[in-house]
Coordinates of C-alpha atoms and ligand atoms in Angstrom, one line a residue:
X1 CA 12.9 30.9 24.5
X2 CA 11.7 28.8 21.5
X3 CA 13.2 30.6 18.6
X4 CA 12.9 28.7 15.5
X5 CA 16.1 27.3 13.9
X6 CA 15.9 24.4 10.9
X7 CA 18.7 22.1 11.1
X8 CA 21.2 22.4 8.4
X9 CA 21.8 19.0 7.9
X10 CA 18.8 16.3 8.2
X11 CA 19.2 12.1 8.0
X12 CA 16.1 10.4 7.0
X13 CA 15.5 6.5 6.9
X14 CA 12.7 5.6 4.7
X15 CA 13.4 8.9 2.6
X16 CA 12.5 6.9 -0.4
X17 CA 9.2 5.9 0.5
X18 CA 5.8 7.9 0.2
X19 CA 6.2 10.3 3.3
X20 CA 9.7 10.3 3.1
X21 CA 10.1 11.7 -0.1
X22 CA 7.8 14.6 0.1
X23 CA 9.5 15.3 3.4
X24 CA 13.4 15.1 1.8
X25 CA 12.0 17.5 -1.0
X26 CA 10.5 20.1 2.0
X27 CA 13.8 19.8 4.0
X28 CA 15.8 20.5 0.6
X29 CA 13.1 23.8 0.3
X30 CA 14.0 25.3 3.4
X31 CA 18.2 24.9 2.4
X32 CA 18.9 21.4 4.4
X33 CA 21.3 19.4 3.1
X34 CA 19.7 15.5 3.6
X35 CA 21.0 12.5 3.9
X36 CA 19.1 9.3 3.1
X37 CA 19.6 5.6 4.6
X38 CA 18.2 3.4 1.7
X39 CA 18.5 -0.7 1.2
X40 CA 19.3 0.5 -2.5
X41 CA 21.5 1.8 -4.7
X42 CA 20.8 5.7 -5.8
X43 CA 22.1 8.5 -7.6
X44 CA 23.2 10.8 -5.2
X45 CA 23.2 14.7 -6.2
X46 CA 24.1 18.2 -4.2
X47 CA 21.2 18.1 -1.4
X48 CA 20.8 14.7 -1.6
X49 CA 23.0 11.8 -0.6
X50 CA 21.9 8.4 0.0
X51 CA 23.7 5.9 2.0
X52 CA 23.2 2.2 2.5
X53 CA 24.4 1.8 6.4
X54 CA 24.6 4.5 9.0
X55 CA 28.4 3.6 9.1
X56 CA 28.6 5.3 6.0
X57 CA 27.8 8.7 7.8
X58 CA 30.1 11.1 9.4
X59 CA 27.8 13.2 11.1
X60 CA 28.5 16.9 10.5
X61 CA 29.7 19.3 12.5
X62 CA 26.9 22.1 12.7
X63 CA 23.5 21.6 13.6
X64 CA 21.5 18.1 12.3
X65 CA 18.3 16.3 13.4
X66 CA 17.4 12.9 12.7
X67 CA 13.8 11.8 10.9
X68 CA 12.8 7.7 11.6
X69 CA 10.6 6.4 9.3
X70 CA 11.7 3.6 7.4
X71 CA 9.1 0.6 8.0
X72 CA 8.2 -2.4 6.1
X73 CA 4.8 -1.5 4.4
X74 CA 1.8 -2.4 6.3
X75 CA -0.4 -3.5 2.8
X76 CA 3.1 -5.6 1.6
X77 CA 0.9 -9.3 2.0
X78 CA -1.5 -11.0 4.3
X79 CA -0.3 -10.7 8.2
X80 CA 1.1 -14.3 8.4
X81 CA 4.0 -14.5 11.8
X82 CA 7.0 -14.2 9.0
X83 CA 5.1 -10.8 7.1
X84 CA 4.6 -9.6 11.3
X85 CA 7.7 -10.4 11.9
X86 CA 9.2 -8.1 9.1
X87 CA 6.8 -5.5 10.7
X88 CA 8.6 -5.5 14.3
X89 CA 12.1 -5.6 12.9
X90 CA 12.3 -3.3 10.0
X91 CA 10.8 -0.9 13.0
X92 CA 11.8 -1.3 15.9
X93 CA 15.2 -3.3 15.8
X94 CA 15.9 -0.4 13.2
X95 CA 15.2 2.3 15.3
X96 CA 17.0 0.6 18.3
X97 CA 20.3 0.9 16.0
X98 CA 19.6 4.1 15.1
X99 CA 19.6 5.4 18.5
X100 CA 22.6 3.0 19.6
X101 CA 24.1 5.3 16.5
X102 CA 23.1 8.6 17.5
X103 CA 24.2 7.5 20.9
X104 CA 28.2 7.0 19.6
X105 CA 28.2 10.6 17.6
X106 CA 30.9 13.3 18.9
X107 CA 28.2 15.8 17.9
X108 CA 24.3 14.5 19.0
X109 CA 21.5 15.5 16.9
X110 CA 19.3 17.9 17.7
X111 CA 16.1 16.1 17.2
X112 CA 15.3 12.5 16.6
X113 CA 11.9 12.8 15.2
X114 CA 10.2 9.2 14.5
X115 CA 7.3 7.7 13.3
X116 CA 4.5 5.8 14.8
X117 CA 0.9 5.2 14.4
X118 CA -2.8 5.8 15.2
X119 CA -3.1 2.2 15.6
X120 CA -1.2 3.0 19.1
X121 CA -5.1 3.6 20.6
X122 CA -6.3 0.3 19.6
X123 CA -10.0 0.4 18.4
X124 CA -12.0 2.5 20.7
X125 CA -15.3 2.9 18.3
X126 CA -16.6 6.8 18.8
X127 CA -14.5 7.5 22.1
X128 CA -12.4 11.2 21.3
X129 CA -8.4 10.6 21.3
X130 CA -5.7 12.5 22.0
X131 CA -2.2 11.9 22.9
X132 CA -3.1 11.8 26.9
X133 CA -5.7 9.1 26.0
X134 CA -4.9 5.6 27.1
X135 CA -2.9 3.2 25.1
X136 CA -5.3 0.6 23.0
X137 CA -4.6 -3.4 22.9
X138 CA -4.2 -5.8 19.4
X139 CA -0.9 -6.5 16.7
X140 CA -1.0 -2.7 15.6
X141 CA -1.2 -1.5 19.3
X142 CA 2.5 -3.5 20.6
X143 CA 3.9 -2.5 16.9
X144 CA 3.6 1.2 17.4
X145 CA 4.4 0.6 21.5
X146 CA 7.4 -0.7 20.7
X147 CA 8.9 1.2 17.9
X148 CA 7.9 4.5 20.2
X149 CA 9.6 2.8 23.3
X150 CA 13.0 2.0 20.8
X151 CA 12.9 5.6 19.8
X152 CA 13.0 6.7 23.4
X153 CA 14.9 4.3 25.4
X154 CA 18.5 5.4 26.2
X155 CA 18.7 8.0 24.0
X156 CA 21.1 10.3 24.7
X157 CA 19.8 13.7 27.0
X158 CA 20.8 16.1 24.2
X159 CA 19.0 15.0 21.4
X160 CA 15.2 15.2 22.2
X161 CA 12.6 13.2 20.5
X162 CA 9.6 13.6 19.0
X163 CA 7.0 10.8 18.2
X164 CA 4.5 11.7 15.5
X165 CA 1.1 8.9 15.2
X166 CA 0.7 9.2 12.0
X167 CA -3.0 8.9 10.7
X168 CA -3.9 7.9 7.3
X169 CA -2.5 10.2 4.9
X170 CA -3.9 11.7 1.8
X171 CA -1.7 12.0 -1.0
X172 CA -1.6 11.3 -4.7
X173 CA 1.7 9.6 -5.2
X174 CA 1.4 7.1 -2.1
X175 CA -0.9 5.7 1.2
X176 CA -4.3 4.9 0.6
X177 CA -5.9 7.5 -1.3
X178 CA -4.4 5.7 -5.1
X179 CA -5.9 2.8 -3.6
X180 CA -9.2 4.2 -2.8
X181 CA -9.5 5.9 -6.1
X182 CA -9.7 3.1 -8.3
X183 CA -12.6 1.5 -7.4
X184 CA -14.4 4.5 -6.3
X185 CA -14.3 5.5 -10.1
X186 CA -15.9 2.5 -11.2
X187 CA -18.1 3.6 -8.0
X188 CA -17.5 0.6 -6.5
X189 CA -15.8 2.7 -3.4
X190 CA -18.6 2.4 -0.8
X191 CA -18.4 2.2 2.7
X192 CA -16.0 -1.2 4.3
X193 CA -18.0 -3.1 6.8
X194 CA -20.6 -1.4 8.9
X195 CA -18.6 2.3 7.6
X196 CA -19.0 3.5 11.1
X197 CA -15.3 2.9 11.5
X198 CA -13.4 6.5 12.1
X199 CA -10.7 7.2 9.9
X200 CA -8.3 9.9 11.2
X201 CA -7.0 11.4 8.2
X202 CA -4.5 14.2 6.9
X203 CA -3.0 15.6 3.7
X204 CA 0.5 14.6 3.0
X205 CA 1.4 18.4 2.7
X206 CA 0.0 19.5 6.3
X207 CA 1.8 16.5 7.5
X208 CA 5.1 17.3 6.3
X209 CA 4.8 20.6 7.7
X210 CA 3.9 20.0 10.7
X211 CA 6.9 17.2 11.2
X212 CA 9.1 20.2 9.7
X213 CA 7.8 22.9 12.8
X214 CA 8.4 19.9 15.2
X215 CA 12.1 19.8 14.2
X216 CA 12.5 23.3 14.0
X217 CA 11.1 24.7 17.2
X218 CA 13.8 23.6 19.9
X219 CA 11.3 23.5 23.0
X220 CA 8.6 20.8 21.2
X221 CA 9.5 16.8 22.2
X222 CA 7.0 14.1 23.0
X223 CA 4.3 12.3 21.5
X224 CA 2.5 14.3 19.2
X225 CA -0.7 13.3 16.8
X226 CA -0.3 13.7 13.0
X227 CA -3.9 14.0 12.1
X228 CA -6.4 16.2 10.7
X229 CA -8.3 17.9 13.2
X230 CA -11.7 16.1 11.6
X231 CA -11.6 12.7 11.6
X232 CA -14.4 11.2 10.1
X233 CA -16.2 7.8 9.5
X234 CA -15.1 5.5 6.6
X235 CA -18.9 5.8 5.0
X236 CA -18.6 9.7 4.7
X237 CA -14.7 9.4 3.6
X238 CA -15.7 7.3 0.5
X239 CA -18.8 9.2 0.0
X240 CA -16.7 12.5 0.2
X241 CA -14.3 11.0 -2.4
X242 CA -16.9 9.8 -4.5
X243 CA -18.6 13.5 -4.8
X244 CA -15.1 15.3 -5.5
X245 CA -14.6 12.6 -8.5
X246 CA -18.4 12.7 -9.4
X247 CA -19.0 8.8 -9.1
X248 CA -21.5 8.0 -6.5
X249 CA -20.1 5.4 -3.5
X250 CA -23.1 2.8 -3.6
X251 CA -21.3 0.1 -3.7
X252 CA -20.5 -1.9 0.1
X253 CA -17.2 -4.3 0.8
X254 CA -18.9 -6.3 3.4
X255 CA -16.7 -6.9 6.2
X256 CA -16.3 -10.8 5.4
X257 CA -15.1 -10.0 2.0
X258 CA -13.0 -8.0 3.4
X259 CA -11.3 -11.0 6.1
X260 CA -11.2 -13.4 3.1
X261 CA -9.1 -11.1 0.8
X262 CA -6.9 -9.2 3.6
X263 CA -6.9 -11.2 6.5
X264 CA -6.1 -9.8 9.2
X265 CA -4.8 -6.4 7.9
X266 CA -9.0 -5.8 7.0
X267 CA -9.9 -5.9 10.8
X268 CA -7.0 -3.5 12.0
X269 CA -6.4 -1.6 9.6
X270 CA -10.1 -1.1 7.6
X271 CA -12.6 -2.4 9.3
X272 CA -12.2 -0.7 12.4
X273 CA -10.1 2.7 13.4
X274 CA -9.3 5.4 15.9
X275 CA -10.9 8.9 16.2
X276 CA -7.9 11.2 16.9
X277 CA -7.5 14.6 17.5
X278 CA -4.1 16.8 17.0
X279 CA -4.9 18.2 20.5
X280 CA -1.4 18.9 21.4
X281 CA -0.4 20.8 17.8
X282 CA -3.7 22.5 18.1
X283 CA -3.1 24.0 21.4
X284 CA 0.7 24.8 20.3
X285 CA -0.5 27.0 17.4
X286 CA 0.0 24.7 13.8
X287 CA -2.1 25.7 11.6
X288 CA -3.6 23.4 9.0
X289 CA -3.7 24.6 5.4
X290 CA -6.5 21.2 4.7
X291 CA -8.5 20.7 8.2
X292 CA -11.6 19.6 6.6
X293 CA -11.7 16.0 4.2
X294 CA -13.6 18.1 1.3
X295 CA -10.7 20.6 0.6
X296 CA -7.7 18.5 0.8
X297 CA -9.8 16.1 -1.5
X298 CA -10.4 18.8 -3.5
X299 CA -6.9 20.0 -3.5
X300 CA -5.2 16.6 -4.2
X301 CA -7.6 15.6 -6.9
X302 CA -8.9 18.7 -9.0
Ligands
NAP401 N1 1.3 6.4 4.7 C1 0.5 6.3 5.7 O1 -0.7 6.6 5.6 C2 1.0 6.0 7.1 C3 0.2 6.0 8.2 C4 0.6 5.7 9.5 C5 2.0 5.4 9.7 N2 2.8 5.4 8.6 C6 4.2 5.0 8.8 O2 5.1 6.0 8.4 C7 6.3 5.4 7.8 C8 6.4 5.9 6.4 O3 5.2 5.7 5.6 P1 5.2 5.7 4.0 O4 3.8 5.6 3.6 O5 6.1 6.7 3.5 O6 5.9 4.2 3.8 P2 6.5 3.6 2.4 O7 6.1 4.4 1.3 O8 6.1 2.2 2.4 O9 8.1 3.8 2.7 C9 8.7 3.0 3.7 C10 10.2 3.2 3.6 O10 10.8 2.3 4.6 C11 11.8 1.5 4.0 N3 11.5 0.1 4.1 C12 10.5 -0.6 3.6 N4 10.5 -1.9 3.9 C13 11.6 -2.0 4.7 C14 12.2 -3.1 5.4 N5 11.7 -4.3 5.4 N6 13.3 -2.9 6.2 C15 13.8 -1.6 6.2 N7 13.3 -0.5 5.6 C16 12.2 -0.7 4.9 C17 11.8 1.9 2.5 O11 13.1 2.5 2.2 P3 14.2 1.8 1.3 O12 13.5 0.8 0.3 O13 14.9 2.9 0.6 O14 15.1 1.1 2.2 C18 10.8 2.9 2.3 O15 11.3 4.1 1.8 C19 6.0 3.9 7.8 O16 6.8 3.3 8.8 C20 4.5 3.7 8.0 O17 4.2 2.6 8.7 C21 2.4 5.7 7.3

């Protein structure tokens, strides 16, 4: 039986952030109440409540999932051992007190749906990935390992979990498309490096959706890949983008360039990438409403 039920209540960490915030607007849409774990200080309204420690949270008495995906920003500075540090604990040492949290509740959640990452395959050039493929190697590799393992150790049998690697999502209000856009509409967006690199991408909207449908169908737990179902190289990403905005991408970062402004953030995060299919959404039915890079282009920027 795998009728669909949303939670009536949902708790988001990193609800403020890009993600987050589309996703606390989608779970006010279908009638959730949400709560949000924030380091700050907001205004909290009807739907909405924000919360500075989990402590602060009675967890209610009907039915409530749980949604992980506070993080310290990847792009924040250069990758120095303080800035990776950061990385780790805002992640995983986070999620391990979540759990110990959930763990303590009368009532356990539903679902504990948390992030991760592509970057858990490594870089594998043009090998096809999907979530049975073999784990990668490199900093962004034991980051996403490790916050999946937190997520999943000890966590109490009633509450199952879903892990969603995230790929590199297309919106207008956060990730990397702003970023892309400003130089490719002074058409300095060309390919990075060689451009060979795969990008597996997906609009913010199809993403939200599909973490929504994880939550809301009780039979779906495990690792789960929140990409497009066409990933495509860097070159034809920024060429794409520079057709939708009518600038033309001539203009390369060379992959040095790239190392001398970004460190190494440029080699695992630009220069180099995964090519990921959503196998295991795909076979359970999700359907995308932006599976090709042209029309959620399109849609996000026309
Ligand atoms: N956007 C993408 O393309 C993408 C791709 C793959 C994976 N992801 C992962 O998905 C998650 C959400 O992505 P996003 O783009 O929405 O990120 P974002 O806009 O940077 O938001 C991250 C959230 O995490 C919290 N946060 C930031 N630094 C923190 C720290 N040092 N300690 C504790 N909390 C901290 C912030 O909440 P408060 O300031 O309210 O505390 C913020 O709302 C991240 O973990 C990210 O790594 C994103």
């Amino acid at each position: 039986m795998n009728s669909a039920a949303f939670p009536q209540h949902v708790l988001v960490t990193g609800g403020t952030g890009f993600i987050g915030r589309h996703l606390v607007a989608a779970c006010v849409e279908k009638g959730a109440t949400v709560t949000v774990l924030s380091r700050s200080e907001h205004a909290s309204g009807d739907k909405v409540r924000f919360i500075r420690s989990l402590d602060d949270f009675a967890a209610p008495d009907a039915a409530y999932s749980v949604i992980n995906l506070a993080g310290e920003p990847l792009n924040s500075g250069r990758w120095n051992a303080k800035l990776k540090a950061e990385l780790r604990r805002s992640r995983i040492d986070m999620t391990g007190q979540l759990v110990k949290w959930i763990n303590r509740q009368t009532r356990a959640p539903d679902a504990l749906l948390s992030g991760s990452a592509v970057g858990w395959y490594g870089h594998r050039g043009d090998e096809l990935l999907t979530e049975v493929s073999e784990p990668g190697s490199g900093f962004s590799h034991q980051l996403c390992a490790d916050w999946e393992r937190a997520a999943k150790t000890d966590l109490r049998e009633e509450t199952r979990c879903c892990i969603v690697r995230i790929g590199v999502v297309l919106g207008t209000e956060g990730g990397s498309l702003p970023e892309m856009l400003t130089p490719a509409k002074l058409g300095l967006g060309g390919p990075m490096g060689s451009g060979q690199q795969w990008w597996s991408w997906i609009h913010i909207d199809d993403l939200v959706a599909m973490m929504l449908w994880l939550l809301e169908y009780p039979s779906y737990s495990g690792v789960f890949n929140g990409t497009a179902p066409n990933p495509m190289r860097q070159r034809d990403i920024a060429s794409a983008l520079g057709d939708v905005i009518n600038r033309p991408a001539f203009m390369p970062l060379p992959g040095f360039m790239a190392r001398l402004m970004l460190g190494e953030f440029a080699d695992e995060i630009l220069l180099q990438g995964q090519r990921v299919e959503p196998a295991r959404v795909q076979a359970m039915g999700f359907e995308f409403s932006h599976p090709t890079l042209e029309g959620a282009l399109q849609d996000l920027l026309q």
